[in-house]
Tab-separated table of N, CA and C in Angstrom:
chain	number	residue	atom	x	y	z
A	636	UNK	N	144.198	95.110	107.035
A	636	UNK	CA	143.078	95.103	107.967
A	636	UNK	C	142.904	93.699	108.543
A	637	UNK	N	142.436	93.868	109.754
A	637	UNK	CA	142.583	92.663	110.616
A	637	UNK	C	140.845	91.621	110.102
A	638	UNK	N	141.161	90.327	110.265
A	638	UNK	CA	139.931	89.478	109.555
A	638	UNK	C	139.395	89.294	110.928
A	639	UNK	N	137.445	89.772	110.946
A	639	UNK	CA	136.653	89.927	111.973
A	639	UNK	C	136.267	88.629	112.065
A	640	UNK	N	136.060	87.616	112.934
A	640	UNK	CA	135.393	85.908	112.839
A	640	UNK	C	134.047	86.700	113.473
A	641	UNK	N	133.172	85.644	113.169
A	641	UNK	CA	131.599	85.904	113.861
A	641	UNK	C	131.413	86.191	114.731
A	642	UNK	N	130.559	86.786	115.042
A	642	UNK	CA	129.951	87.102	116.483
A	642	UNK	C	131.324	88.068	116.957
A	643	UNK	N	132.551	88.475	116.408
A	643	UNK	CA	133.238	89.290	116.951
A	643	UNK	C	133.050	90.825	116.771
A	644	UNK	N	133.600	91.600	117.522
A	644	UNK	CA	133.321	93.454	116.985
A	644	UNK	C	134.439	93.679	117.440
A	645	UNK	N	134.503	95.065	116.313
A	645	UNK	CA	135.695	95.867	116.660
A	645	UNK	C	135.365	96.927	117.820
A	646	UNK	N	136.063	96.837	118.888
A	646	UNK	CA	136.095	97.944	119.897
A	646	UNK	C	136.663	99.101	120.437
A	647	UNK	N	138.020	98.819	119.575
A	647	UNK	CA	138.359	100.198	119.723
A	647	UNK	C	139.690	100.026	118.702
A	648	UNK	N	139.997	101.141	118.370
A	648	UNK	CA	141.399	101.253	117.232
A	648	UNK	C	142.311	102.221	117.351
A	649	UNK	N	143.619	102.165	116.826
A	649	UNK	CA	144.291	103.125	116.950
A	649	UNK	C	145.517	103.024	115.618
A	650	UNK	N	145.356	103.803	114.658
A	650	UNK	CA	146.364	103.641	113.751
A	650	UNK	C	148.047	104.589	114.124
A	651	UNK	N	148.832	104.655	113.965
A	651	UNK	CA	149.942	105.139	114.396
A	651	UNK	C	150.258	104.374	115.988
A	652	UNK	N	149.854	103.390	116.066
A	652	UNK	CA	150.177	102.746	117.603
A	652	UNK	C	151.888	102.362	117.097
A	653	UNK	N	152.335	102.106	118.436
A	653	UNK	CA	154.207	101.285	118.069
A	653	UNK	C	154.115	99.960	118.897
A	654	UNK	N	154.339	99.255	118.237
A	654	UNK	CA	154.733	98.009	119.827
A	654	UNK	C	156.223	97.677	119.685
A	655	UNK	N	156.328	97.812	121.204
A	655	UNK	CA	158.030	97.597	121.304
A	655	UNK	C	158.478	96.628	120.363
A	656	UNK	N	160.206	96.752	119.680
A	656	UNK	CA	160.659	95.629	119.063
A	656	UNK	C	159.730	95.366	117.697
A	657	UNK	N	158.845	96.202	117.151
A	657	UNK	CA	158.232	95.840	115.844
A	657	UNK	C	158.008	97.109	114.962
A	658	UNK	N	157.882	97.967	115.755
A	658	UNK	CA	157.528	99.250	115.231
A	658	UNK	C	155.978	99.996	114.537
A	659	UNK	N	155.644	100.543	113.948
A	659	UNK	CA	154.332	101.154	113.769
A	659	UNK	C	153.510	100.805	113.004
A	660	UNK	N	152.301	100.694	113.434
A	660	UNK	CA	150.852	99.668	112.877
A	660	UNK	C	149.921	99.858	113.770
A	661	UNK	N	148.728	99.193	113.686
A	661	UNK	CA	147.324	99.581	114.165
A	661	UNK	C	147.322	98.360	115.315
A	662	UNK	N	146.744	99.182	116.174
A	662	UNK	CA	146.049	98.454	117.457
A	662	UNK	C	144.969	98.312	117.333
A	663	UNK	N	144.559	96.482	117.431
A	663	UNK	CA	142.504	96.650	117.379
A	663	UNK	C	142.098	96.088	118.626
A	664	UNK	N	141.516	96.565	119.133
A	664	UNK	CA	140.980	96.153	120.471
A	664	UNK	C	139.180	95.129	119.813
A	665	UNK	N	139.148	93.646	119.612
A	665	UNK	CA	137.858	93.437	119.727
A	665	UNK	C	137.702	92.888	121.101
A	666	UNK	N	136.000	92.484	121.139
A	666	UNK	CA	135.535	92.149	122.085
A	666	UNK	C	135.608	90.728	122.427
A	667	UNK	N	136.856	90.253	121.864
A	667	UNK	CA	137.171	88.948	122.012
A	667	UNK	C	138.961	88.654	121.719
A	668	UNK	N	139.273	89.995	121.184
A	668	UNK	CA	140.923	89.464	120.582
A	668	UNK	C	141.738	91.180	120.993
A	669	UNK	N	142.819	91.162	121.427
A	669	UNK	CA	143.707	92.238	121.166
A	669	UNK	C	145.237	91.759	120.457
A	670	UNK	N	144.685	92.637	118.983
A	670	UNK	CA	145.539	92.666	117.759
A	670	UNK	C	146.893	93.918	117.900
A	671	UNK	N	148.007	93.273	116.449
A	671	UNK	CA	148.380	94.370	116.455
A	671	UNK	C	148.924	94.364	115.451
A	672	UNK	N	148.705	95.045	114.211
A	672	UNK	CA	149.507	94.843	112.454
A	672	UNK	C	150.632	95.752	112.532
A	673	UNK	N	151.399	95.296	111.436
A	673	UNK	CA	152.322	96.080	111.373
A	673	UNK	C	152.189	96.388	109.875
A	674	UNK	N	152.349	97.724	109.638
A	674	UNK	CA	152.426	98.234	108.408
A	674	UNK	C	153.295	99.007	107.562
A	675	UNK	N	153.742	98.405	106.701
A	675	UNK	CA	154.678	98.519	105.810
A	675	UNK	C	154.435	99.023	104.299
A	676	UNK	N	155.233	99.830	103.869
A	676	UNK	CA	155.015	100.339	102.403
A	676	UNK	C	154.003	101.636	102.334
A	677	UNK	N	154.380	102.252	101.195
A	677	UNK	CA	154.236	103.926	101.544
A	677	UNK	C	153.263	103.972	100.231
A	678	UNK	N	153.316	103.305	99.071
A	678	UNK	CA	151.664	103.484	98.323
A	678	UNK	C	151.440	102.342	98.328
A	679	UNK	N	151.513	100.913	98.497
A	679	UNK	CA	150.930	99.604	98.345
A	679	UNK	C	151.588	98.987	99.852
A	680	UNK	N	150.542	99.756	100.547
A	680	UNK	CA	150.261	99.074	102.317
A	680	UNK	C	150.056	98.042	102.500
A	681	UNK	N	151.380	97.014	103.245
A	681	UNK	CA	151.003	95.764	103.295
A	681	UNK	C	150.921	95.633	105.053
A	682	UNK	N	150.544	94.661	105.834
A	682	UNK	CA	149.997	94.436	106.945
A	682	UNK	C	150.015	93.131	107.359
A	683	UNK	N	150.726	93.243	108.675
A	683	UNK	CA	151.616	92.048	108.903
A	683	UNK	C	150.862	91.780	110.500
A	684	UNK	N	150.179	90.644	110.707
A	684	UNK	CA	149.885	90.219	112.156
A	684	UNK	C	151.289	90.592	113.309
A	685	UNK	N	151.520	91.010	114.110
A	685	UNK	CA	152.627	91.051	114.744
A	685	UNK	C	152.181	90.583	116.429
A	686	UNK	N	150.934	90.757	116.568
A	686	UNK	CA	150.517	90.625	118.802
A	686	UNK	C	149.221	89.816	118.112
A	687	UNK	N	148.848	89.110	118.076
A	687	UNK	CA	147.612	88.299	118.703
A	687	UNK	C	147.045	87.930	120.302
A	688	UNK	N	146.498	88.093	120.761
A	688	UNK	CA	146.354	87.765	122.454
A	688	UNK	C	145.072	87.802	122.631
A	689	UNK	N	144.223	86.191	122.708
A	689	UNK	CA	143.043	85.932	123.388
A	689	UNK	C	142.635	86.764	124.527
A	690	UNK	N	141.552	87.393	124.627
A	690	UNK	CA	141.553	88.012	126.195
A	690	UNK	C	141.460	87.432	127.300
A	691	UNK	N	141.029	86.295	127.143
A	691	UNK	CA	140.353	85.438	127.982
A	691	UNK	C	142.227	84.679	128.523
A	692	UNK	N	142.666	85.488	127.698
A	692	UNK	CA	144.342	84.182	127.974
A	692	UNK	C	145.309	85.924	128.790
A	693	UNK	N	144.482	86.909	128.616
A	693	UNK	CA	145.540	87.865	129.680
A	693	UNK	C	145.484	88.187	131.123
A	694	UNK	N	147.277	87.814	131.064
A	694	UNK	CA	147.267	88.019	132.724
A	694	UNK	C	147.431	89.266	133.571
A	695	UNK	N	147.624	90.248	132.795
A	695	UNK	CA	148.201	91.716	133.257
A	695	UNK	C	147.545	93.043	132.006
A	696	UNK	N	147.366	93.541	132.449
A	696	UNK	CA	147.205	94.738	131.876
A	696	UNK	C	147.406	96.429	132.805
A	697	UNK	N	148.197	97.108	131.982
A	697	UNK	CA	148.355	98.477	132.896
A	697	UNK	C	149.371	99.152	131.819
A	698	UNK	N	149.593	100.434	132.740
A	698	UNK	CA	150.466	101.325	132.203
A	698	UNK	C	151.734	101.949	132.761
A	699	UNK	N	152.590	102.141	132.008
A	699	UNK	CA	154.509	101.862	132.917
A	699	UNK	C	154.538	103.176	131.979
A	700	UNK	N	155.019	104.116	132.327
A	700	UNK	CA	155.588	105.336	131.891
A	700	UNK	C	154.805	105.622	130.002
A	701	UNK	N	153.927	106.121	130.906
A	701	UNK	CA	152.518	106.246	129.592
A	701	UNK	C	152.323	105.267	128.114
A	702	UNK	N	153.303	104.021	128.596
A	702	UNK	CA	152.594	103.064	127.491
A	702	UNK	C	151.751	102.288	127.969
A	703	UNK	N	151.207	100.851	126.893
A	703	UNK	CA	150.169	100.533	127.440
A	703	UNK	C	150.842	98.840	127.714
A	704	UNK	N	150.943	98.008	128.517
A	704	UNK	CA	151.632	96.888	129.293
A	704	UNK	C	150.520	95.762	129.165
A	705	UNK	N	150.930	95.050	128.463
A	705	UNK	CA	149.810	93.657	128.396
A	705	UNK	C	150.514	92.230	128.255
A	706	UNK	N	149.676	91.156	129.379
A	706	UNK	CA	151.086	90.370	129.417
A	706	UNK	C	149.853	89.178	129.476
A	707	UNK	N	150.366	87.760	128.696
A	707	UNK	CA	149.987	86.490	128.260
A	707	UNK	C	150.397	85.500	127.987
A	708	UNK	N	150.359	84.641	128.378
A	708	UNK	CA	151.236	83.699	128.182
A	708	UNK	C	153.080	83.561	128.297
A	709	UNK	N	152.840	84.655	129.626
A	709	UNK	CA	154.249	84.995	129.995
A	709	UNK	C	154.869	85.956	129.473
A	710	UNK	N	154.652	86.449	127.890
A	710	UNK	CA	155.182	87.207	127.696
A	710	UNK	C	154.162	88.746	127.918
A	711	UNK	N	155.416	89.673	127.826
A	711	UNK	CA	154.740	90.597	127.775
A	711	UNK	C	155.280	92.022	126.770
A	712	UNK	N	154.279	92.858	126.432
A	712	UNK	CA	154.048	93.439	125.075
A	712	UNK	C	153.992	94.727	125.749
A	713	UNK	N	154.724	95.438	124.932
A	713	UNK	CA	154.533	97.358	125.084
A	713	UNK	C	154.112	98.180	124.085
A	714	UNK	N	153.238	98.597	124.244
A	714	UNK	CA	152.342	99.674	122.864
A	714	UNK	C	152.773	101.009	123.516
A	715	UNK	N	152.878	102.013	122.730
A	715	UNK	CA	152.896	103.074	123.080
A	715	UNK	C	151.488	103.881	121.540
A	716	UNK	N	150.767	104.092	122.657
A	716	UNK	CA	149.496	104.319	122.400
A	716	UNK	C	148.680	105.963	122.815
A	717	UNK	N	147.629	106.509	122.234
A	717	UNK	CA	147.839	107.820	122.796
A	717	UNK	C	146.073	107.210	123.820
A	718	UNK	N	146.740	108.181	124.752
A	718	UNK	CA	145.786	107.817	126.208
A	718	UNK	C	145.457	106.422	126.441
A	719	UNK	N	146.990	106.091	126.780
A	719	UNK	CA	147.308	104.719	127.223
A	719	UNK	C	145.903	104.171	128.471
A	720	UNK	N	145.935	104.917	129.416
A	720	UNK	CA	145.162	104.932	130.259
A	720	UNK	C	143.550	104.464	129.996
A	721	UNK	N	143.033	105.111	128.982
A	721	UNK	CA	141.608	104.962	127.984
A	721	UNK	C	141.516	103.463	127.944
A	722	UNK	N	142.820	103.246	127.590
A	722	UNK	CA	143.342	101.778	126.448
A	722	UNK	C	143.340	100.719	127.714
A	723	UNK	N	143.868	101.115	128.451
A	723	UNK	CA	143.684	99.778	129.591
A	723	UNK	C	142.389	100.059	130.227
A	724	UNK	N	141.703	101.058	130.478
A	724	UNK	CA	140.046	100.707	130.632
A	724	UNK	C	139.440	99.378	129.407
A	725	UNK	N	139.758	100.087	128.523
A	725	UNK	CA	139.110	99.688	127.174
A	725	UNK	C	139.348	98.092	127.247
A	726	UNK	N	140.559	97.574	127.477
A	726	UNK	CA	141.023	96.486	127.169
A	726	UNK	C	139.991	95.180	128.354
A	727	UNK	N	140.372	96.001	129.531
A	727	UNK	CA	140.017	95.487	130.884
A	727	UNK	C	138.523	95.126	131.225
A	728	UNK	N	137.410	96.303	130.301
A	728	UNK	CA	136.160	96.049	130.037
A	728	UNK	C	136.176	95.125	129.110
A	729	UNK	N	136.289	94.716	127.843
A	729	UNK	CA	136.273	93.913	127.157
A	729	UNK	C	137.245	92.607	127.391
A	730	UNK	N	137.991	92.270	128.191
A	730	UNK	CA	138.282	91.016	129.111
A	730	UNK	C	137.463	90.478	130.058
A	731	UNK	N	136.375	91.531	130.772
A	731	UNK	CA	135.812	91.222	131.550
A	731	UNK	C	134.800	90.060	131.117
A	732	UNK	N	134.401	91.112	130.256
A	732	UNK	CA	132.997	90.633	129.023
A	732	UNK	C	133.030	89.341	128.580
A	733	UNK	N	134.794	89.683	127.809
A	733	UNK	CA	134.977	87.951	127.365
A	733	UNK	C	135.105	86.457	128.382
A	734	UNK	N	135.532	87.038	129.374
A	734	UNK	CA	135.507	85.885	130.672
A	734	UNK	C	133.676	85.329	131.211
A	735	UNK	N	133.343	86.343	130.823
A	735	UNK	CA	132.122	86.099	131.349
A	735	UNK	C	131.356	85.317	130.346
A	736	UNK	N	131.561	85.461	129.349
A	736	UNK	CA	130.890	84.757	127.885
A	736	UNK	C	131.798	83.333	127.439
A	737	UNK	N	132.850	84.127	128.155
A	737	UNK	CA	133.668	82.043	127.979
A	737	UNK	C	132.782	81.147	128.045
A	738	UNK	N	132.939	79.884	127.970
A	738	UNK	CA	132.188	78.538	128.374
A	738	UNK	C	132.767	77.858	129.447
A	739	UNK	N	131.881	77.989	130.602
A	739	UNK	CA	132.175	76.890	131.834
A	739	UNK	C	132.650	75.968	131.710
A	740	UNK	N	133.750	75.530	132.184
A	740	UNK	CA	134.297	73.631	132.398
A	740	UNK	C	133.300	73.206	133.113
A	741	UNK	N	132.870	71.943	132.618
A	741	UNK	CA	131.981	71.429	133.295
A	741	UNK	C	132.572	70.476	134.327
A	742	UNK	N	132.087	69.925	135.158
A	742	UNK	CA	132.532	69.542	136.347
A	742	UNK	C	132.372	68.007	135.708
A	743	UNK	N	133.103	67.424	136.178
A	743	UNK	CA	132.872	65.804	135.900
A	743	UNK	C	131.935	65.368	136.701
A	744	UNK	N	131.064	64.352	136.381
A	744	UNK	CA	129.487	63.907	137.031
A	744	UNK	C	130.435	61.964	137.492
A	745	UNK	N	130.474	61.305	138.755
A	745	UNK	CA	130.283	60.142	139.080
A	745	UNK	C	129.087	59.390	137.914
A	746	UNK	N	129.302	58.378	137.093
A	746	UNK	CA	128.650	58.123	136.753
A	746	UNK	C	127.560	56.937	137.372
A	747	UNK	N	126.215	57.255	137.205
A	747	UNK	CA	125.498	56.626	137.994
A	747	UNK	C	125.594	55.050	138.216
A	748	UNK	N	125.451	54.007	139.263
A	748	UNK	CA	125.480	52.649	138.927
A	748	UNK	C	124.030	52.407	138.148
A	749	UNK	N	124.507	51.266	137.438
A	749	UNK	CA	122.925	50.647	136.760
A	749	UNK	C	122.704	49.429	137.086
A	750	UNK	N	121.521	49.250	137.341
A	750	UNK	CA	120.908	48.106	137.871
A	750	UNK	C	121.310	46.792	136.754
A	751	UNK	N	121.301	45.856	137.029
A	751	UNK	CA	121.486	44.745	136.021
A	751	UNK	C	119.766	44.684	135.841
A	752	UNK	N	119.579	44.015	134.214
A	752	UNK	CA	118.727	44.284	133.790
A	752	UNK	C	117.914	42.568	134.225
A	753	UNK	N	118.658	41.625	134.778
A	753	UNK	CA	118.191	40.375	135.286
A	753	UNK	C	117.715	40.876	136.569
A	754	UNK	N	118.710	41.783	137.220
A	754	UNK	CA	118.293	41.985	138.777
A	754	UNK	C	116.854	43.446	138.960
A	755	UNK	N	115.916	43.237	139.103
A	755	UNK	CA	114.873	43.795	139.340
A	755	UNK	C	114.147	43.521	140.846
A	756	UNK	N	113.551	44.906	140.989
A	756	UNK	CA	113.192	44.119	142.545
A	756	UNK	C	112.038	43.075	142.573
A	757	UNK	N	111.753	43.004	141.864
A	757	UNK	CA	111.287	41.732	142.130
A	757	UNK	C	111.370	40.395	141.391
A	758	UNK	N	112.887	40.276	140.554
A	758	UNK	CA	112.953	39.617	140.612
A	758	UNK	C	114.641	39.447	141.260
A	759	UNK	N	115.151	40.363	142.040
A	759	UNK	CA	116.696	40.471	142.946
A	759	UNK	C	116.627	39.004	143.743
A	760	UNK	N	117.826	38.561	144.107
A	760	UNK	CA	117.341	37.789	144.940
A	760	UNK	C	118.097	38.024	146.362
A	761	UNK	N	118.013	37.290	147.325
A	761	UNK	CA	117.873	36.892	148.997
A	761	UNK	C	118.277	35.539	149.323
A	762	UNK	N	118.845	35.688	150.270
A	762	UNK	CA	119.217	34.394	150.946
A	762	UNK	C	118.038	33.784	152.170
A	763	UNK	N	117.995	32.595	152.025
A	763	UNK	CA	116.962	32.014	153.424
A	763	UNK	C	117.955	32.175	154.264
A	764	UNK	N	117.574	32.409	156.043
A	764	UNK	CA	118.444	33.055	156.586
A	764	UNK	C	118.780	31.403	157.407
A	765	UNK	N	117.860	30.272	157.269
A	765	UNK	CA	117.894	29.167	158.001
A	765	UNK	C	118.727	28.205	157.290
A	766	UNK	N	118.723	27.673	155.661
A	766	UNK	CA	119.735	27.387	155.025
A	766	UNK	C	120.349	27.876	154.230
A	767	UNK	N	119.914	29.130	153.955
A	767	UNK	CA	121.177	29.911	152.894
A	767	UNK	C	120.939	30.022	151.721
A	768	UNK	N	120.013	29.261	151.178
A	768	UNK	CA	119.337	28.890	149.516
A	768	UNK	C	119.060	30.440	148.796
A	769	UNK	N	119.213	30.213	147.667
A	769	UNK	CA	118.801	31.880	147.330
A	769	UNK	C	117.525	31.563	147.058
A	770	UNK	N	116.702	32.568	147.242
A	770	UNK	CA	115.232	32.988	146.928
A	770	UNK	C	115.072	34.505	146.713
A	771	UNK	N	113.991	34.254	146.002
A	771	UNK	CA	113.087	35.778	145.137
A	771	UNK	C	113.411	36.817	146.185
A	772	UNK	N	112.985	37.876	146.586
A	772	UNK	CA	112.838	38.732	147.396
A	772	UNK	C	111.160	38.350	147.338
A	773	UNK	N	110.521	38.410	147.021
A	773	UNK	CA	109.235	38.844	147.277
A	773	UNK	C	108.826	36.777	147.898
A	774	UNK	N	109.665	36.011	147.689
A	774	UNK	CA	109.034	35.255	148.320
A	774	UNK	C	109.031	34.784	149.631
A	775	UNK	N	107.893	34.455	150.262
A	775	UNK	CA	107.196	34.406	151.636
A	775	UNK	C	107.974	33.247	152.681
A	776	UNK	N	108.335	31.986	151.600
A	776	UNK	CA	108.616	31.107	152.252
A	776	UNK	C	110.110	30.443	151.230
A	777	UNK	N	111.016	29.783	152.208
A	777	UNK	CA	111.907	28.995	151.008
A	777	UNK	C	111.844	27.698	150.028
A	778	UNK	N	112.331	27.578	148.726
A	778	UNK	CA	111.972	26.445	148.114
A	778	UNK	C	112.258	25.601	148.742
A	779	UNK	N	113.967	25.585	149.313
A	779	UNK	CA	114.602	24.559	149.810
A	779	UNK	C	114.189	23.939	151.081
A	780	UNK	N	113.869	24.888	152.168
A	780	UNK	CA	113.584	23.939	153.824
A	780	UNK	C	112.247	24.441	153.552
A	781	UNK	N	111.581	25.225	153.140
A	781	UNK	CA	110.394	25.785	153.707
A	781	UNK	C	109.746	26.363	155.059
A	782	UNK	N	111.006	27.101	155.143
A	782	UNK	CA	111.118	27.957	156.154
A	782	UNK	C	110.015	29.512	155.787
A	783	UNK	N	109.243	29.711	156.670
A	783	UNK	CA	108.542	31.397	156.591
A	783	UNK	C	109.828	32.517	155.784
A	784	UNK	N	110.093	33.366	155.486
A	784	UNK	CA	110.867	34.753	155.155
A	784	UNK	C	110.414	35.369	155.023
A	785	UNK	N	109.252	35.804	155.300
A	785	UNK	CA	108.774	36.906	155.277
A	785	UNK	C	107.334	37.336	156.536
C-alpha cells in the first residue's frame, strides 16, 4: 500500500491495473500524486513503487487504443486500466486542483533605495548657486558669500 503524506487523499484506485514494461499492480490516483505498485507474491504480497508522477509535473494525459497515456518529464507511461476514459477525467480533475493549490512564484520586487541616515531633508544638503558652497537645504542664505537661497 502506497504511504499517504498530509493533507493528501486517495482519489481513485484500481487493483488489477498493468503498466506497460512492469506488469500488474494498483493504480492510485491522489489529489496530489499518480502512483503505481507493482505486486508480487501469491500469499506474502510484496509492493514495489514502479510510476511516481507529481501532477503538477504532467504534460499529457489521454487515451490511445483504450489505455490510459500519461506523460512527464518526457517520459511517457501506459496503464491499461478498466474505463480508461473515467481515468483520464479523474486524473485531469485532480491536476487541475493541484495546479491551482500549487504555490505562486513570486515575482522578484526592485529593491527599494534607502535614504542615508545622515541625509534627511532637512538636514540633505544644496549648493549656493553664486559660489557653489554646500549648504542645508532649509537654509535661507549662504555661510560662505551670504548670498539669499531661498
Amino acid at each position: 500500500m502506497i504511504l499517504v503524506m498530509p493533507g493528501e487523499e486517495i482519489v481513485a484506485t484500481q487493483d488489477g491495473a498493468k503498466l506497460e514494461g512492469v506488469g500488474k499492480g494498483v493504480l492510485y490516483l491522489t489529489n496530489r500524486r499518480l502512483m503505481f505498485e507493482k505486486v508480487s507474491g501469491l500469499i506474502s504480497k510484496k509492493y514495489q513503487v514502479a510510476m511516481e508522477i507529481n501532477l503538477v509535473d504532467l504534460t499529457h494525459v489521454g487515451v490511445r487504443g483504450g489505455k490510459l497515456i500519461v506523460e512527464a518529464g518526457g517520459a511517457r507511461h501506459t496503464v491499461e486500466v478498466k474505463n480508461p476514459e473515467s481515468w483520464e477525467r479523474a486524473v485531469e480533475n485532480a491536476m487541475l486542483t493541484a495546479l491551482k493549490a500549487a504555490p505562486k512564484p513570486v515575482a522578484p520586487t526592485m529593491p527599494q533605495p534607502q535614504l542615508s541616515p545622515f541625509l534627511t531633508p532637512t538636514t540633505a544638503l544644496a549648493f549656493c548657486p553664486s559660489c557653489g558652497a554646500r549648504l542645508p537645504v532649509d537654509s535661507m542664505f549662504c555661510p560662505s558669500c551670504g548670498r539669499r537661497v531661498k
